[in-house]
């Protein structure tokens, strides 16, 4: 297999893609269109109120993004026609059987689709259990049921996550889950019971005339409780694991590839180095440095953070599709870096500090430059809890007393800060399994796939389908590619999306 044969494989193919409005999905769409303009059709399943808004979502959130610039330049005025010809928006939702499509559309689709890529998921760690279950578990089941209807299907590629491994330590292999398997000894998972539990909880909430807020809180807590009961750290990875189990059980005899990336980071090489969407786990550290308001982070500097650039994930997706086309069975790939080229939090911390030392960010309301302070890292949850107690909880207690003495004059401020404090503590518990992760993802299967790629340098394959993390110089990647993206992001953007950052920044008393 070489780059030409991978590119050639997609000629004339019809592909159904879910999750194309997401970060990973749009990078995949762009790459397919860029390397194989003779792909027949990309059906993009989009959630929207009507066909027109589905089309608009693609224009605004997929083809309108900066990564399509290369294609825009290539096609010039013909770009719009090219997109119209190749992309077909499909109004639907994986939560529903047949994605909620009507019979005619379903027939058209099932008679034409060669490949299905299921990238749709809710990626919120503490999503409501019902929503996460409907999307990540039942959604996968619906995709699988649809795949069985496709008369010319060559393969189904399902995107999962390496963190279905939970908090396991040591070497983690690319092994499938058995139905009902859990990460806690002595427990057994029955997916049917989980469906009933969600149903019963919904009925109970309705019977109690619960408010939307209470309903959301109950469902979020239920997800975390169920996840932890079976040994997973959060609702997201728990439901992704169940999705894999169902897929393994229901797939029948069509080819399935389950791809498990670790933390996906900005584009390394193509089409636009540094491009990323949203602020993801490790980015809180970078933002903290950039704005100098976020003084600490939960991470062991010596431990390995498994990150992988999004273009490498897309390359692995495309090559694995070709490798397993029309081949019976299920293959699992870790698209990770910890085994081949581990990057520690220390590398990230040093590169980020060096970048902002060389390129001091403008900080503060008046735009004045502030001296860079080193960020403090905690390698244990106990350590960070203690720090939080001394730095924030104690002053909060004092504020509470002052508030009582002032007959509640500071109540608003006190309540806001208490709420923020609780929120940060919840985030610490949620992020700890990732930032203190002690496992190492074995990627032997992916290594075999890499070895199957022809290493002919003249073949352009290194450029087109590189998914070997050994080719990454992490310090250089962080310094020149990933971190600079954040130096220009506005404070407002940080405040809108910066999860942990917002919480900690707003805690300052
Ligand atoms: N990002 C990472 O670091 C990472 C790491 C490992 C694995 N993954 C996996 O990679 C995949 C893509 O992740 P991402 O970061 O690109 O996620 P993302 O940016 O959050 O995008 C999620 C996508 O799924 C779609 N979606 C959600 N619920 C849906 C539903 N019920 N029906 C149809 N579409 C639905 C979303 O559509 P809307 O736009 O309508 O919401 C969006 O297009 C996921 O399966 C995720 O588990 C991601």
Coordinates of C-alpha atoms in Angstrom, one line a residue, residues 41-362:
X41 CA -20.3 11.7 -2.8
X42 CA -19.9 12.6 0.8
X43 CA -23.3 12.3 2.7
X44 CA -22.9 14.4 5.8
X45 CA -25.4 13.6 8.5
X46 CA -26.3 16.9 10.2
X47 CA -28.6 17.8 13.0
X48 CA -30.8 20.8 12.0
X49 CA -34.4 21.9 12.0
X50 CA -34.8 21.6 8.2
X51 CA -32.8 20.8 5.1
X52 CA -32.0 24.5 4.4
X53 CA -30.4 24.9 7.9
X54 CA -28.5 21.7 7.5
X55 CA -27.0 23.1 4.3
X56 CA -26.2 26.3 6.0
X57 CA -24.5 24.5 8.9
X58 CA -22.2 22.8 6.4
X59 CA -21.4 26.1 4.7
X60 CA -20.7 27.9 8.0
X61 CA -19.2 25.2 10.1
X62 CA -17.5 22.9 7.7
X63 CA -16.6 24.2 4.2
X64 CA -16.5 27.8 5.5
X65 CA -13.7 27.2 8.0
X66 CA -10.1 28.2 7.4
X67 CA -9.0 24.6 6.7
X68 CA -10.9 24.8 3.3
X69 CA -8.7 27.7 2.2
X70 CA -6.4 25.4 0.1
X71 CA -9.4 24.0 -1.7
X72 CA -10.9 27.4 -2.2
X73 CA -7.7 28.6 -3.8
X74 CA -7.5 25.5 -6.0
X75 CA -11.1 25.9 -7.3
X76 CA -11.5 29.6 -7.2
X77 CA -14.9 30.6 -8.4
X78 CA -15.7 26.9 -9.0
X79 CA -15.3 26.0 -5.3
X80 CA -19.1 26.4 -4.6
X81 CA -20.0 24.1 -7.5
X82 CA -17.4 21.5 -6.5
X83 CA -18.8 21.4 -2.9
X84 CA -22.4 21.2 -4.2
X85 CA -21.5 18.3 -6.4
X86 CA -19.6 16.4 -3.8
X87 CA -21.3 17.1 -0.5
X88 CA -24.9 16.1 0.2
X89 CA -26.3 17.3 3.5
X90 CA -28.5 14.7 5.2
X91 CA -30.8 16.0 7.9
X92 CA -30.7 13.5 10.6
X93 CA -29.7 12.4 14.1
X94 CA -27.9 9.2 15.2
X95 CA -30.1 9.1 18.4
X96 CA -32.9 7.9 16.2
X97 CA -33.4 4.6 14.4
X98 CA -32.5 5.1 10.7
X99 CA -31.3 8.5 11.8
X100 CA -34.9 9.7 11.5
X101 CA -34.6 9.6 7.7
X102 CA -37.7 8.9 5.5
X103 CA -37.9 5.6 3.6
X104 CA -37.0 7.1 0.2
X105 CA -33.8 8.8 1.6
X106 CA -32.9 5.7 3.5
X107 CA -33.2 3.5 0.4
X108 CA -31.1 5.9 -1.7
X109 CA -28.5 5.9 1.0
X110 CA -28.4 2.2 1.7
X111 CA -28.1 1.4 -2.0
X112 CA -25.2 3.8 -2.5
X113 CA -23.0 4.0 0.5
X114 CA -19.6 2.3 0.3
X115 CA -18.1 3.5 3.6
X116 CA -19.6 4.7 6.9
X117 CA -17.5 6.9 9.2
X118 CA -19.2 7.3 12.6
X119 CA -17.5 10.3 14.3
X120 CA -20.6 11.7 16.0
X121 CA -20.5 11.7 19.7
X122 CA -21.2 13.8 22.7
X123 CA -17.7 14.5 24.1
X124 CA -18.8 16.3 27.3
X125 CA -17.2 14.3 30.2
X126 CA -20.2 14.9 32.4
X127 CA -23.0 14.9 29.9
X128 CA -26.5 14.0 31.0
X129 CA -26.7 10.2 31.1
X130 CA -29.7 10.0 28.9
X131 CA -28.1 12.2 26.2
X132 CA -24.8 10.5 26.4
X133 CA -26.4 7.1 26.2
X134 CA -28.7 8.0 23.3
X135 CA -25.8 9.4 21.4
X136 CA -22.7 7.3 22.2
X137 CA -24.4 4.0 22.8
X138 CA -27.7 3.9 21.0
X139 CA -26.3 6.1 18.3
X140 CA -23.6 3.5 17.6
X141 CA -26.3 0.8 17.5
X142 CA -28.3 2.8 15.0
X143 CA -25.2 3.3 12.8
X144 CA -24.6 -0.4 13.0
X145 CA -28.2 -1.3 12.1
X146 CA -28.0 1.1 9.1
X147 CA -24.7 -0.5 8.0
X148 CA -26.5 -3.9 7.8
X149 CA -29.0 -2.4 5.3
X150 CA -26.3 -1.1 3.0
X151 CA -26.0 -3.4 0.0
X152 CA -22.5 -2.4 -1.1
X153 CA -20.9 -1.5 2.2
X154 CA -17.1 -2.0 2.2
X155 CA -16.5 -1.0 5.8
X156 CA -17.7 0.9 8.9
X157 CA -15.1 3.0 10.7
X158 CA -16.2 4.0 14.2
X159 CA -14.3 6.7 16.1
X160 CA -14.0 5.8 19.8
X161 CA -11.4 7.1 22.3
X162 CA -8.3 5.6 23.9
X163 CA -9.7 6.5 27.3
X164 CA -12.3 3.8 27.2
X165 CA -9.4 2.2 29.1
X166 CA -10.4 4.3 32.1
X167 CA -7.7 4.7 34.7
X168 CA -5.8 1.6 33.9
X169 CA -2.0 1.7 34.4
X170 CA 0.8 0.1 32.5
X171 CA 0.6 -1.0 28.9
X172 CA -2.9 -0.9 27.5
X173 CA -3.5 -3.1 24.5
X174 CA -5.7 -2.6 21.4
X175 CA -8.2 -5.2 22.6
X176 CA -12.0 -5.2 22.1
X177 CA -14.4 -5.1 24.9
X178 CA -16.5 -8.1 25.6
X179 CA -20.2 -7.5 26.1
X180 CA -20.8 -6.7 29.8
X181 CA -17.1 -6.3 30.6
X182 CA -16.3 -3.6 33.2
X183 CA -13.2 -2.0 34.7
X184 CA -14.2 -2.8 38.2
X185 CA -13.6 -6.4 39.5
X186 CA -16.8 -8.1 40.6
X187 CA -19.2 -6.0 38.5
X188 CA -21.1 -6.9 35.4
X189 CA -22.7 -4.4 33.0
X190 CA -26.1 -5.1 31.5
X191 CA -26.8 -2.5 28.8
X192 CA -30.5 -3.4 28.8
X193 CA -30.7 -2.6 32.5
X194 CA -29.0 0.8 31.8
X195 CA -31.7 1.6 29.3
X196 CA -34.4 0.7 31.8
X197 CA -32.7 2.7 34.5
X198 CA -32.7 5.8 32.2
X199 CA -36.4 5.2 31.3
X200 CA -37.4 4.8 35.0
X201 CA -35.5 7.9 36.0
X202 CA -37.2 9.9 33.2
X203 CA -40.6 8.6 34.4
X204 CA -39.8 9.5 38.0
X205 CA -38.6 13.0 37.1
X206 CA -41.8 13.6 35.2
X207 CA -44.0 12.2 38.0
X208 CA -42.3 14.6 40.4
X209 CA -42.8 17.5 38.0
X210 CA -39.1 18.3 38.1
X211 CA -37.8 21.5 36.7
X212 CA -35.5 21.3 33.7
X213 CA -32.6 22.3 35.9
X214 CA -33.3 19.5 38.4
X215 CA -33.7 17.0 35.6
X216 CA -30.3 18.0 34.1
X217 CA -28.7 17.7 37.5
X218 CA -30.2 14.3 38.2
X219 CA -29.3 12.9 34.8
X220 CA -25.7 14.2 35.0
X221 CA -25.2 12.7 38.5
X222 CA -26.7 9.5 37.3
X223 CA -24.2 9.2 34.5
X224 CA -21.2 9.8 36.7
X225 CA -22.5 7.4 39.3
X226 CA -23.1 4.6 36.8
X227 CA -19.7 5.3 35.2
X228 CA -17.9 5.1 38.5
X229 CA -19.8 2.1 39.7
X230 CA -18.4 0.1 36.8
X231 CA -14.9 1.6 37.0
X232 CA -14.9 4.4 34.4
X233 CA -14.0 7.9 35.5
X234 CA -16.8 9.8 33.6
X235 CA -20.0 9.5 31.6
X236 CA -18.3 10.2 28.2
X237 CA -15.7 7.4 28.3
X238 CA -18.2 5.0 29.9
X239 CA -20.8 5.5 27.2
X240 CA -18.1 5.3 24.5
X241 CA -17.0 1.9 25.9
X242 CA -20.6 0.7 25.8
X243 CA -20.9 1.9 22.2
X244 CA -17.8 -0.3 21.4
X245 CA -19.4 -3.3 23.1
X246 CA -22.6 -3.0 21.1
X247 CA -20.8 -2.6 17.9
X248 CA -18.7 -5.7 18.6
X249 CA -21.8 -7.7 19.3
X250 CA -24.1 -6.4 16.5
X251 CA -21.7 -5.9 13.6
X252 CA -22.4 -9.2 11.9
X253 CA -19.8 -10.0 9.3
X254 CA -19.1 -6.6 7.8
X255 CA -15.7 -5.0 8.3
X256 CA -15.4 -2.7 11.3
X257 CA -12.5 -0.6 12.3
X258 CA -12.6 1.0 15.8
X259 CA -10.2 3.9 16.0
X260 CA -9.2 5.1 19.5
X261 CA -7.3 8.4 19.4
X262 CA -6.0 9.9 22.6
X263 CA -6.2 13.7 23.1
X264 CA -6.4 15.2 19.7
X265 CA -4.5 18.4 19.2
X266 CA -4.1 21.0 16.4
X267 CA -3.0 20.2 12.8
X268 CA 0.7 19.3 12.6
X269 CA 1.2 19.7 8.9
X270 CA -1.7 20.0 6.5
X271 CA -3.7 21.8 5.4
X272 CA -3.2 24.5 8.0
X273 CA -0.6 23.9 10.8
X274 CA -1.9 24.9 14.2
X275 CA -5.6 24.9 13.3
X276 CA -7.8 23.7 16.1
X277 CA -11.4 24.1 17.2
X278 CA -12.4 24.6 20.8
X279 CA -10.2 24.6 23.8
X280 CA -9.2 21.1 24.8
X281 CA -7.7 19.5 27.9
X282 CA -4.0 20.5 27.6
X283 CA -4.9 23.9 26.3
X284 CA -6.0 25.1 29.7
X285 CA -2.3 25.1 30.6
X286 CA -1.4 27.2 27.5
X287 CA -4.2 29.7 28.2
X288 CA -3.1 29.9 31.8
X289 CA 0.3 31.1 30.7
X290 CA -1.0 33.3 28.0
X291 CA -3.3 35.2 30.3
X292 CA -1.3 34.8 33.6
X293 CA -4.5 34.5 35.6
X294 CA -4.4 30.8 35.9
X295 CA -1.7 29.9 38.3
X296 CA -1.9 26.1 38.7
X297 CA -2.7 22.9 36.9
X298 CA -3.2 19.3 37.9
X299 CA -0.6 17.3 36.2
X300 CA 2.5 15.3 37.0
X301 CA 5.3 16.9 35.0
X302 CA 7.1 13.5 34.7
X303 CA 4.0 11.7 33.4
X304 CA 3.2 11.3 29.8
X305 CA 0.3 13.2 28.2
X306 CA -0.9 11.2 25.3
X307 CA -1.6 13.7 22.5
X308 CA -1.9 13.3 18.8
X309 CA -2.3 15.9 16.0
X310 CA -5.7 15.8 14.3
X311 CA -4.2 15.4 10.8
X312 CA -2.4 12.2 11.9
X313 CA -5.7 10.8 13.2
X314 CA -7.3 11.6 9.8
X315 CA -4.4 9.9 8.0
X316 CA -4.8 6.8 10.2
X317 CA -8.5 6.8 9.5
X318 CA -8.1 6.9 5.7
X319 CA -5.3 4.3 5.6
X320 CA -7.2 1.9 7.9
X321 CA -10.3 2.2 5.7
X322 CA -8.3 1.1 2.7
X323 CA -6.5 -1.7 4.6
X324 CA -9.7 -3.3 5.9
X325 CA -12.1 -2.7 3.0
X326 CA -14.2 -5.7 2.3
X327 CA -12.3 -7.7 4.9
X328 CA -14.4 -9.5 7.5
X329 CA -13.8 -8.9 11.2
X330 CA -13.1 -6.1 13.6
X331 CA -9.8 -4.2 14.0
X332 CA -8.9 -1.9 16.8
X333 CA -6.3 0.9 16.5
X334 CA -4.9 3.1 19.2
X335 CA -4.0 6.4 17.5
X336 CA -1.8 7.6 20.3
X337 CA 1.8 8.7 20.9
X338 CA 2.8 7.4 24.4
X339 CA 4.4 4.2 23.1
X340 CA 6.3 5.5 20.1
X341 CA 7.2 9.1 21.1
X342 CA 6.0 10.0 24.6
X343 CA 5.6 13.7 25.4
X344 CA 5.7 14.6 29.1
X345 CA 3.8 17.5 30.7
X346 CA 7.3 18.9 31.4
X347 CA 7.9 19.3 27.7
X348 CA 4.6 21.1 27.2
X349 CA 5.3 23.3 30.2
X350 CA 8.8 24.2 29.0
X351 CA 7.8 24.9 25.4
X352 CA 4.8 27.0 26.5
X353 CA 6.9 29.0 29.0
X354 CA 9.6 29.5 26.3
X355 CA 7.1 30.6 23.7
X356 CA 5.5 33.2 26.0
X357 CA 8.9 34.3 27.2
X358 CA 10.0 34.9 23.6
X359 CA 6.6 36.3 22.6
X360 CA 5.2 38.0 25.7
X361 CA 1.4 38.1 25.5
X362 CA -0.5 41.4 26.0

